Structures are given as structure tokens and as C-alpha cells.
Short mmCIF file of N, CA and C in Angstrom, two decimals:
data_model
loop_
_atom_site.label_atom_id
_atom_site.label_comp_id
_atom_site.label_asym_id
_atom_site.label_seq_id
_atom_site.Cartn_x
_atom_site.Cartn_y
_atom_site.Cartn_z
N TYR A 1 0.83 -1.19 0.00
CA TYR A 1 0.00 0.00 0.00
C TYR A 1 0.87 1.26 0.00
N ALA A 2 1.94 1.24 0.76
CA ALA A 2 2.86 2.38 0.81
C ALA A 2 3.50 2.61 -0.55
N MET A 3 3.82 1.55 -1.24
CA MET A 3 4.43 1.68 -2.57
C MET A 3 3.44 2.30 -3.56
N LEU A 4 2.18 1.88 -3.49
CA LEU A 4 1.16 2.42 -4.37
C LEU A 4 0.95 3.91 -4.10
N LEU A 5 0.86 4.29 -2.83
CA LEU A 5 0.72 5.70 -2.49
C LEU A 5 1.94 6.50 -2.92
N SER A 6 3.12 5.91 -2.76
CA SER A 6 4.35 6.59 -3.18
C SER A 6 4.37 6.82 -4.68
N LEU A 7 3.92 5.82 -5.43
CA LEU A 7 3.86 5.94 -6.89
C LEU A 7 2.89 7.05 -7.30
N ILE A 8 1.71 7.08 -6.69
CA ILE A 8 0.73 8.12 -7.00
C ILE A 8 1.28 9.49 -6.62
N PHE A 9 1.93 9.58 -5.46
CA PHE A 9 2.53 10.84 -5.02
C PHE A 9 3.57 11.34 -6.02
N LEU A 10 4.42 10.43 -6.51
CA LEU A 10 5.45 10.82 -7.48
C LEU A 10 4.83 11.26 -8.81
N ILE A 11 3.79 10.58 -9.24
CA ILE A 11 3.12 10.96 -10.48
C ILE A 11 2.53 12.36 -10.37
N VAL A 12 1.87 12.64 -9.26
CA VAL A 12 1.29 13.97 -9.05
C VAL A 12 2.39 15.03 -8.97
N LEU A 13 3.47 14.71 -8.30
CA LEU A 13 4.59 15.65 -8.17
C LEU A 13 5.20 15.96 -9.54
N VAL A 14 5.43 14.93 -10.34
CA VAL A 14 5.99 15.13 -11.68
C VAL A 14 5.03 15.94 -12.55
N ALA A 15 3.73 15.65 -12.47
CA ALA A 15 2.75 16.40 -13.26
C ALA A 15 2.74 17.88 -12.87
N ALA A 16 2.84 18.16 -11.56
CA ALA A 16 2.87 19.55 -11.11
C ALA A 16 4.12 20.27 -11.60
N ILE A 17 5.26 19.60 -11.53
CA ILE A 17 6.52 20.21 -11.97
C ILE A 17 6.48 20.47 -13.47
N VAL A 18 6.00 19.48 -14.24
CA VAL A 18 5.93 19.64 -15.70
C VAL A 18 4.97 20.78 -16.06
N GLY A 19 3.82 20.85 -15.38
CA GLY A 19 2.87 21.93 -15.63
C GLY A 19 3.46 23.28 -15.34
N PHE A 20 4.22 23.38 -14.25
CA PHE A 20 4.84 24.66 -13.89
C PHE A 20 5.93 25.05 -14.88
N VAL A 21 6.76 24.09 -15.28
CA VAL A 21 7.88 24.37 -16.18
C VAL A 21 7.38 24.76 -17.57
N PHE A 22 6.34 24.08 -18.04
CA PHE A 22 5.86 24.30 -19.41
C PHE A 22 4.63 25.21 -19.48
N ARG A 23 4.40 26.04 -18.47
CA ARG A 23 3.20 26.87 -18.46
C ARG A 23 3.19 27.89 -19.61
N HIS A 24 4.37 28.38 -20.01
CA HIS A 24 4.42 29.35 -21.11
C HIS A 24 4.10 28.66 -22.44
N GLU A 25 4.56 27.42 -22.61
CA GLU A 25 4.25 26.68 -23.82
C GLU A 25 2.76 26.36 -23.88
N ILE A 26 2.17 26.11 -22.72
CA ILE A 26 0.74 25.83 -22.66
C ILE A 26 -0.04 27.06 -23.09
N LYS A 27 0.39 28.24 -22.64
CA LYS A 27 -0.26 29.49 -23.04
C LYS A 27 -0.15 29.71 -24.55
N THR A 28 1.05 29.52 -25.08
CA THR A 28 1.27 29.71 -26.52
C THR A 28 0.42 28.73 -27.32
N ASN A 29 0.38 27.50 -26.87
CA ASN A 29 -0.41 26.47 -27.55
C ASN A 29 -1.90 26.81 -27.48
N PHE A 30 -2.35 27.30 -26.34
CA PHE A 30 -3.76 27.70 -26.20
C PHE A 30 -4.10 28.84 -27.15
N GLU A 31 -3.20 29.82 -27.24
CA GLU A 31 -3.46 30.96 -28.13
C GLU A 31 -3.55 30.52 -29.59
N SER A 32 -2.63 29.65 -30.01
CA SER A 32 -2.67 29.20 -31.41
C SER A 32 -3.91 28.35 -31.67
N ASN A 33 -4.32 27.53 -30.70
CA ASN A 33 -5.54 26.74 -30.87
C ASN A 33 -6.79 27.61 -30.89
N LEU A 34 -6.79 28.68 -30.09
CA LEU A 34 -7.92 29.59 -30.11
C LEU A 34 -7.99 30.33 -31.45
N ASN A 35 -6.84 30.74 -31.98
CA ASN A 35 -6.81 31.35 -33.32
C ASN A 35 -7.32 30.38 -34.38
N LEU A 36 -6.92 29.14 -34.28
CA LEU A 36 -7.37 28.11 -35.22
C LEU A 36 -8.87 27.88 -35.10
N ALA A 37 -9.39 27.89 -33.88
CA ALA A 37 -10.82 27.70 -33.67
C ALA A 37 -11.61 28.86 -34.27
N LEU A 38 -11.08 30.08 -34.18
CA LEU A 38 -11.75 31.22 -34.80
C LEU A 38 -11.72 31.09 -36.32
N LYS A 39 -10.60 30.65 -36.85
CA LYS A 39 -10.46 30.50 -38.30
C LYS A 39 -11.44 29.46 -38.84
N ASP A 40 -11.62 28.38 -38.09
CA ASP A 40 -12.50 27.29 -38.53
C ASP A 40 -13.92 27.41 -38.00
N TYR A 41 -14.24 28.52 -37.37
CA TYR A 41 -15.55 28.72 -36.76
C TYR A 41 -16.62 28.68 -37.84
N ASN A 42 -17.72 27.99 -37.53
CA ASN A 42 -18.85 27.97 -38.46
C ASN A 42 -20.14 27.79 -37.68
N VAL A 43 -21.23 27.80 -38.37
CA VAL A 43 -22.52 27.70 -37.71
C VAL A 43 -22.95 26.26 -37.46
N THR A 44 -22.34 25.31 -38.11
CA THR A 44 -22.71 23.92 -37.86
C THR A 44 -22.30 23.54 -36.45
N VAL A 45 -22.94 22.53 -35.94
CA VAL A 45 -22.68 22.14 -34.55
C VAL A 45 -21.41 21.29 -34.49
N ASP A 46 -20.32 21.92 -34.14
CA ASP A 46 -19.10 21.19 -33.83
C ASP A 46 -18.57 21.73 -32.52
N TRP A 47 -17.80 20.96 -31.82
CA TRP A 47 -17.42 21.32 -30.46
C TRP A 47 -16.44 22.48 -30.40
N HIS A 48 -15.66 22.73 -31.46
CA HIS A 48 -14.76 23.88 -31.45
C HIS A 48 -15.57 25.19 -31.43
N SER A 49 -16.57 25.25 -32.30
CA SER A 49 -17.40 26.45 -32.37
C SER A 49 -18.18 26.65 -31.07
N GLU A 50 -18.71 25.55 -30.52
CA GLU A 50 -19.43 25.65 -29.26
C GLU A 50 -18.52 26.12 -28.13
N ALA A 51 -17.26 25.64 -28.13
CA ALA A 51 -16.31 26.05 -27.11
C ALA A 51 -16.02 27.55 -27.21
N VAL A 52 -15.83 28.04 -28.44
CA VAL A 52 -15.58 29.47 -28.64
C VAL A 52 -16.78 30.28 -28.15
N ASP A 53 -17.98 29.84 -28.52
CA ASP A 53 -19.19 30.55 -28.08
C ASP A 53 -19.31 30.55 -26.56
N THR A 54 -19.05 29.42 -25.94
CA THR A 54 -19.15 29.32 -24.48
C THR A 54 -18.15 30.24 -23.79
N ILE A 55 -16.92 30.25 -24.28
CA ILE A 55 -15.90 31.13 -23.70
C ILE A 55 -16.32 32.59 -23.84
N GLN A 56 -16.79 32.96 -25.02
CA GLN A 56 -17.15 34.36 -25.26
C GLN A 56 -18.35 34.78 -24.41
N ARG A 57 -19.34 33.91 -24.28
CA ARG A 57 -20.50 34.25 -23.47
C ARG A 57 -20.16 34.30 -21.98
N THR A 58 -19.39 33.33 -21.53
CA THR A 58 -19.11 33.22 -20.09
C THR A 58 -18.19 34.32 -19.61
N LEU A 59 -17.13 34.60 -20.35
CA LEU A 59 -16.13 35.58 -19.91
C LEU A 59 -16.39 36.99 -20.45
N HIS A 60 -17.46 37.14 -21.24
CA HIS A 60 -17.80 38.45 -21.82
C HIS A 60 -16.62 39.01 -22.61
N CYS A 61 -16.17 38.22 -23.57
CA CYS A 61 -15.05 38.62 -24.41
C CYS A 61 -15.38 38.30 -25.86
N CYS A 62 -14.50 38.70 -26.76
CA CYS A 62 -14.74 38.47 -28.18
C CYS A 62 -13.41 38.38 -28.91
N GLY A 63 -13.20 37.30 -29.65
CA GLY A 63 -11.96 37.12 -30.40
C GLY A 63 -10.83 36.66 -29.51
N VAL A 64 -9.63 36.65 -30.06
CA VAL A 64 -8.46 36.21 -29.30
C VAL A 64 -7.88 37.41 -28.55
N GLN A 65 -7.42 38.42 -29.28
CA GLN A 65 -6.88 39.63 -28.65
C GLN A 65 -7.98 40.69 -28.46
N ASN A 66 -8.88 40.81 -29.46
CA ASN A 66 -10.04 41.69 -29.35
C ASN A 66 -11.05 41.30 -30.43
N TYR A 67 -12.16 42.02 -30.50
CA TYR A 67 -13.23 41.66 -31.43
C TYR A 67 -12.81 41.73 -32.90
N SER A 68 -11.81 42.54 -33.22
CA SER A 68 -11.41 42.70 -34.62
C SER A 68 -10.71 41.45 -35.18
N ASP A 69 -10.37 40.50 -34.33
CA ASP A 69 -9.81 39.23 -34.83
C ASP A 69 -10.77 38.51 -35.75
N TRP A 70 -12.07 38.73 -35.54
CA TRP A 70 -13.07 38.06 -36.38
C TRP A 70 -13.04 38.56 -37.82
N GLU A 71 -12.54 39.76 -38.04
CA GLU A 71 -12.51 40.33 -39.39
C GLU A 71 -11.63 39.52 -40.34
N ARG A 72 -10.71 38.76 -39.82
CA ARG A 72 -9.80 37.96 -40.65
C ARG A 72 -10.31 36.53 -40.86
N THR A 73 -11.55 36.27 -40.50
CA THR A 73 -12.10 34.92 -40.64
C THR A 73 -13.08 34.84 -41.80
N GLU A 74 -13.27 33.63 -42.27
CA GLU A 74 -14.24 33.41 -43.35
C GLU A 74 -15.66 33.63 -42.84
N TYR A 75 -15.89 33.29 -41.60
CA TYR A 75 -17.22 33.47 -41.01
C TYR A 75 -17.64 34.94 -41.04
N PHE A 76 -16.70 35.85 -40.80
CA PHE A 76 -17.02 37.28 -40.78
C PHE A 76 -17.49 37.75 -42.15
N SER A 77 -16.86 37.25 -43.21
CA SER A 77 -17.27 37.68 -44.56
C SER A 77 -18.68 37.21 -44.90
N GLN A 78 -19.13 36.14 -44.26
CA GLN A 78 -20.48 35.63 -44.53
C GLN A 78 -21.52 36.20 -43.58
N ARG A 79 -21.20 36.21 -42.29
CA ARG A 79 -22.21 36.56 -41.30
C ARG A 79 -21.78 37.64 -40.31
N GLY A 80 -20.54 38.07 -40.34
CA GLY A 80 -20.08 39.08 -39.40
C GLY A 80 -19.53 38.43 -38.13
N ILE A 81 -19.57 39.18 -37.06
CA ILE A 81 -19.09 38.68 -35.77
C ILE A 81 -20.18 37.77 -35.18
N PRO A 82 -19.81 36.68 -34.54
CA PRO A 82 -20.83 35.78 -33.97
C PRO A 82 -21.67 36.45 -32.89
N ARG A 83 -22.89 35.96 -32.73
CA ARG A 83 -23.82 36.52 -31.74
C ARG A 83 -23.34 36.28 -30.31
N SER A 84 -22.47 35.33 -30.12
CA SER A 84 -21.98 35.06 -28.76
C SER A 84 -21.13 36.21 -28.22
N CYS A 85 -20.73 37.14 -29.10
CA CYS A 85 -19.96 38.31 -28.68
C CYS A 85 -20.85 39.47 -28.24
N CYS A 86 -22.13 39.37 -28.50
CA CYS A 86 -23.03 40.50 -28.22
C CYS A 86 -23.20 40.75 -26.73
N LYS A 87 -23.17 42.03 -26.37
CA LYS A 87 -23.43 42.41 -24.98
C LYS A 87 -24.90 42.15 -24.63
N ASN A 88 -25.77 42.49 -25.55
CA ASN A 88 -27.21 42.27 -25.37
C ASN A 88 -27.72 41.53 -26.60
N GLN A 89 -28.16 40.30 -26.43
CA GLN A 89 -28.59 39.46 -27.56
C GLN A 89 -29.78 40.07 -28.31
N ASN A 90 -30.63 40.81 -27.64
CA ASN A 90 -31.81 41.40 -28.27
C ASN A 90 -31.47 42.64 -29.10
N ASN A 91 -30.31 43.23 -28.85
CA ASN A 91 -29.95 44.48 -29.52
C ASN A 91 -28.82 44.26 -30.53
N CYS A 92 -28.69 43.05 -31.05
CA CYS A 92 -27.61 42.73 -31.99
C CYS A 92 -28.20 42.20 -33.29
N SER A 93 -28.17 43.00 -34.32
CA SER A 93 -28.67 42.52 -35.61
C SER A 93 -27.49 42.05 -36.46
N GLU A 94 -27.80 41.24 -37.45
CA GLU A 94 -26.75 40.72 -38.33
C GLU A 94 -26.06 41.83 -39.11
N GLU A 95 -26.81 42.88 -39.47
CA GLU A 95 -26.22 44.02 -40.18
C GLU A 95 -25.19 44.73 -39.30
N ASP A 96 -25.52 44.88 -38.01
CA ASP A 96 -24.58 45.52 -37.08
C ASP A 96 -23.31 44.69 -36.93
N LEU A 97 -23.47 43.38 -36.89
CA LEU A 97 -22.34 42.49 -36.68
C LEU A 97 -21.44 42.40 -37.92
N LYS A 98 -21.95 42.75 -39.09
CA LYS A 98 -21.14 42.74 -40.30
C LYS A 98 -20.31 44.02 -40.45
N ASP A 99 -20.70 45.08 -39.76
CA ASP A 99 -19.99 46.36 -39.83
C ASP A 99 -19.15 46.52 -38.56
N PRO A 100 -17.81 46.46 -38.68
CA PRO A 100 -16.95 46.54 -37.49
C PRO A 100 -17.16 47.81 -36.65
N ASN A 101 -17.47 48.93 -37.30
CA ASN A 101 -17.67 50.19 -36.55
C ASN A 101 -18.93 50.15 -35.70
N LYS A 102 -20.02 49.61 -36.26
CA LYS A 102 -21.25 49.47 -35.48
C LYS A 102 -21.11 48.36 -34.44
N ALA A 103 -20.41 47.31 -34.82
CA ALA A 103 -20.26 46.16 -33.93
C ALA A 103 -19.48 46.53 -32.67
N LYS A 104 -18.56 47.46 -32.82
CA LYS A 104 -17.72 47.86 -31.68
C LYS A 104 -18.57 48.32 -30.50
N LEU A 105 -19.71 48.93 -30.79
CA LEU A 105 -20.59 49.43 -29.73
C LEU A 105 -21.48 48.34 -29.15
N LYS A 106 -21.63 47.23 -29.87
CA LYS A 106 -22.60 46.22 -29.45
C LYS A 106 -21.99 44.91 -28.97
N VAL A 107 -20.69 44.74 -29.18
CA VAL A 107 -20.04 43.48 -28.77
C VAL A 107 -19.00 43.75 -27.68
N PHE A 108 -18.59 42.69 -27.02
CA PHE A 108 -17.51 42.80 -26.05
C PHE A 108 -16.22 43.09 -26.82
N VAL A 109 -15.48 44.09 -26.39
CA VAL A 109 -14.28 44.47 -27.14
C VAL A 109 -13.02 43.76 -26.64
N ASP A 110 -13.03 43.25 -25.42
CA ASP A 110 -11.85 42.58 -24.87
C ASP A 110 -11.68 41.20 -25.49
N GLY A 111 -10.42 40.82 -25.69
CA GLY A 111 -10.12 39.51 -26.23
C GLY A 111 -10.21 38.42 -25.17
N CYS A 112 -10.42 37.19 -25.62
CA CYS A 112 -10.62 36.07 -24.71
C CYS A 112 -9.31 35.48 -24.18
N PHE A 113 -8.23 35.61 -24.93
CA PHE A 113 -6.98 34.97 -24.52
C PHE A 113 -6.51 35.50 -23.17
N PHE A 114 -6.47 36.81 -23.03
CA PHE A 114 -6.01 37.41 -21.76
C PHE A 114 -6.95 37.04 -20.62
N LEU A 115 -8.25 37.06 -20.87
CA LEU A 115 -9.21 36.75 -19.81
C LEU A 115 -9.12 35.29 -19.37
N VAL A 116 -8.96 34.37 -20.33
CA VAL A 116 -8.84 32.95 -19.98
C VAL A 116 -7.57 32.70 -19.19
N THR A 117 -6.46 33.23 -19.66
CA THR A 117 -5.19 32.98 -18.96
C THR A 117 -5.16 33.64 -17.59
N SER A 118 -5.71 34.84 -17.47
CA SER A 118 -5.72 35.50 -16.16
C SER A 118 -6.66 34.76 -15.20
N THR A 119 -7.77 34.24 -15.70
CA THR A 119 -8.68 33.46 -14.86
C THR A 119 -7.99 32.18 -14.39
N MET A 120 -7.30 31.52 -15.31
CA MET A 120 -6.59 30.29 -14.94
C MET A 120 -5.50 30.59 -13.91
N GLU A 121 -4.75 31.68 -14.09
CA GLU A 121 -3.68 32.01 -13.16
C GLU A 121 -4.23 32.40 -11.80
N SER A 122 -5.38 33.05 -11.77
CA SER A 122 -5.96 33.43 -10.49
C SER A 122 -6.47 32.21 -9.72
N LYS A 123 -6.89 31.19 -10.44
CA LYS A 123 -7.37 29.95 -9.79
C LYS A 123 -6.23 28.98 -9.49
N MET A 124 -5.04 29.27 -9.99
CA MET A 124 -3.91 28.36 -9.81
C MET A 124 -3.52 28.21 -8.35
N SER A 125 -3.63 29.27 -7.57
CA SER A 125 -3.27 29.16 -6.15
C SER A 125 -4.24 28.23 -5.42
N ILE A 126 -5.50 28.25 -5.79
CA ILE A 126 -6.48 27.34 -5.19
C ILE A 126 -6.14 25.90 -5.54
N VAL A 127 -5.83 25.66 -6.81
CA VAL A 127 -5.46 24.31 -7.26
C VAL A 127 -4.20 23.85 -6.55
N ALA A 128 -3.23 24.74 -6.42
CA ALA A 128 -1.98 24.38 -5.74
C ALA A 128 -2.23 24.05 -4.28
N GLY A 129 -3.08 24.81 -3.61
CA GLY A 129 -3.40 24.55 -2.21
C GLY A 129 -4.09 23.21 -2.01
N ILE A 130 -5.05 22.91 -2.87
CA ILE A 130 -5.74 21.62 -2.79
C ILE A 130 -4.77 20.48 -3.07
N SER A 131 -3.92 20.66 -4.07
CA SER A 131 -2.93 19.62 -4.40
C SER A 131 -1.96 19.40 -3.23
N PHE A 132 -1.54 20.47 -2.59
CA PHE A 132 -0.64 20.36 -1.45
C PHE A 132 -1.32 19.61 -0.30
N GLY A 133 -2.59 19.90 -0.07
CA GLY A 133 -3.35 19.19 0.97
C GLY A 133 -3.46 17.70 0.69
N ILE A 134 -3.74 17.36 -0.56
CA ILE A 134 -3.83 15.94 -0.94
C ILE A 134 -2.48 15.27 -0.79
N ALA A 135 -1.42 15.98 -1.17
CA ALA A 135 -0.06 15.42 -1.05
C ALA A 135 0.28 15.16 0.42
N CYS A 136 -0.14 16.06 1.31
CA CYS A 136 0.12 15.85 2.74
C CYS A 136 -0.59 14.59 3.24
N PHE A 137 -1.84 14.41 2.82
CA PHE A 137 -2.58 13.20 3.22
C PHE A 137 -1.91 11.95 2.66
N GLN A 138 -1.40 12.03 1.44
CA GLN A 138 -0.70 10.89 0.86
C GLN A 138 0.56 10.57 1.66
N LEU A 139 1.32 11.60 2.02
CA LEU A 139 2.53 11.37 2.81
C LEU A 139 2.21 10.77 4.18
N ILE A 140 1.15 11.25 4.81
CA ILE A 140 0.73 10.67 6.10
C ILE A 140 0.35 9.21 5.91
N GLY A 141 -0.37 8.92 4.82
CA GLY A 141 -0.74 7.54 4.53
C GLY A 141 0.47 6.65 4.29
N ILE A 142 1.47 7.18 3.59
CA ILE A 142 2.70 6.42 3.34
C ILE A 142 3.41 6.12 4.66
N ILE A 143 3.54 7.14 5.51
CA ILE A 143 4.23 6.96 6.79
C ILE A 143 3.48 5.96 7.67
N LEU A 144 2.16 6.11 7.77
CA LEU A 144 1.38 5.20 8.61
C LEU A 144 1.40 3.77 8.10
N SER A 145 1.36 3.59 6.78
CA SER A 145 1.40 2.22 6.24
C SER A 145 2.77 1.59 6.47
N CYS A 146 3.83 2.38 6.41
CA CYS A 146 5.17 1.85 6.72
C CYS A 146 5.26 1.47 8.21
N CYS A 147 4.70 2.32 9.07
CA CYS A 147 4.69 2.00 10.51
C CYS A 147 3.90 0.73 10.78
N LEU A 148 2.75 0.59 10.14
CA LEU A 148 1.94 -0.62 10.31
C LEU A 148 2.68 -1.85 9.82
N SER A 149 3.33 -1.72 8.67
CA SER A 149 4.10 -2.85 8.15
C SER A 149 5.21 -3.23 9.11
N GLN A 150 5.90 -2.24 9.66
CA GLN A 150 6.98 -2.51 10.62
C GLN A 150 6.42 -3.16 11.88
N TYR A 151 5.28 -2.70 12.34
CA TYR A 151 4.66 -3.25 13.55
C TYR A 151 4.26 -4.70 13.33
N ILE A 152 3.66 -4.99 12.15
CA ILE A 152 3.25 -6.37 11.85
C ILE A 152 4.47 -7.27 11.77
N THR A 153 5.52 -6.81 11.13
CA THR A 153 6.74 -7.60 10.99
C THR A 153 7.36 -7.89 12.36
N ASN A 154 7.43 -6.89 13.24
CA ASN A 154 8.00 -7.08 14.58
C ASN A 154 7.16 -8.04 15.41
N ASN A 155 5.86 -7.97 15.33
CA ASN A 155 4.98 -8.85 16.12
C ASN A 155 5.07 -10.29 15.64
N GLN A 156 5.28 -10.53 14.36
CA GLN A 156 5.38 -11.90 13.87
C GLN A 156 6.62 -12.58 14.44
N TYR A 157 7.72 -11.83 14.57
CA TYR A 157 8.94 -12.41 15.14
C TYR A 157 8.76 -12.70 16.62
N GLU A 158 7.98 -11.88 17.34
CA GLU A 158 7.75 -12.10 18.75
C GLU A 158 6.90 -13.33 19.01
N MET A 159 5.98 -13.64 18.07
CA MET A 159 5.10 -14.79 18.22
C MET A 159 5.86 -16.11 18.11
N VAL A 160 6.91 -16.15 17.30
CA VAL A 160 7.67 -17.36 17.09
C VAL A 160 8.54 -17.57 18.28
#
């Protein structure tokens, strides 16, 4: 049991170290994937488009760096900026969303990349605290299982 807990503890420790060391690569990869999702955005139901819509609605943002990122997409030439960028869904017409100057007043102007990364970084301390607590319980479990194993081994010799 102590070996199993030790193995799990090491796996969690390695994952935390790798996540911390490669956090900048994770950010860069996220930004490029978000740009790709905007480029491939369409109205059909696919999970990339739904993810972009969910991020934009939840965080009140639009595009990667700002709302004008949509102007470089194929979707913009057909339909304008997506409705998930609208501040008020009832006050957003398709004509407004096709005109960047009018859209600026009706959509969220902040980009999603900064908001997502800042939200993740702000929650990182909570995740680290919970992980540290779990690691402490694992270490206590490892120590207690070693003590129990030692106690059982010593008692068997006394019985003989």
C-alpha cells in the first residue's frame, strides 16, 4: 500500500513540476488553438465552435486579442461577428455584426486569450493549495502504512 501511495505521489509531483515548467508553452499552444478555432468557426454544430461561443458568453469577451480578430475569418465575410460576442442578444442585428464600426458598440471588445489565462492564473493558487493538501494526506498515509508494516513484521517475530 505504501508503494502504491508513493507511486501516486510521485506521479502527481511530476505532473505539477511539468505543468509549472511548461506553463508558457501551454499558453502559446492555447493561443494558437484559439486562433485556429476562430479561423474554422462555423454555424454547424461542432465542439470547437461551441467552445468558442461558451468562452465568449461566459467571460464576456470576443476574439483572441479583441473583437477585430473576427474580421480575418471566413465566417465574418459571410455573417459578421458571432452573436456570442453580443453584450445584449436582443440588440444585436446581423447588419450591425457585419460592420466593425457598429459592432464595436454592441459586442464585447476585450479579447478572450487574456481573460482565460488570467482566470486560470488566479485559480492556480487554489489548485496548488488543494494539491498540497492531498499530497500531505498521501505522505501521512505512506508513513502510517510503513509504521503498520513494521509493527506487523515485529509482532510476527515475537510470536515465534
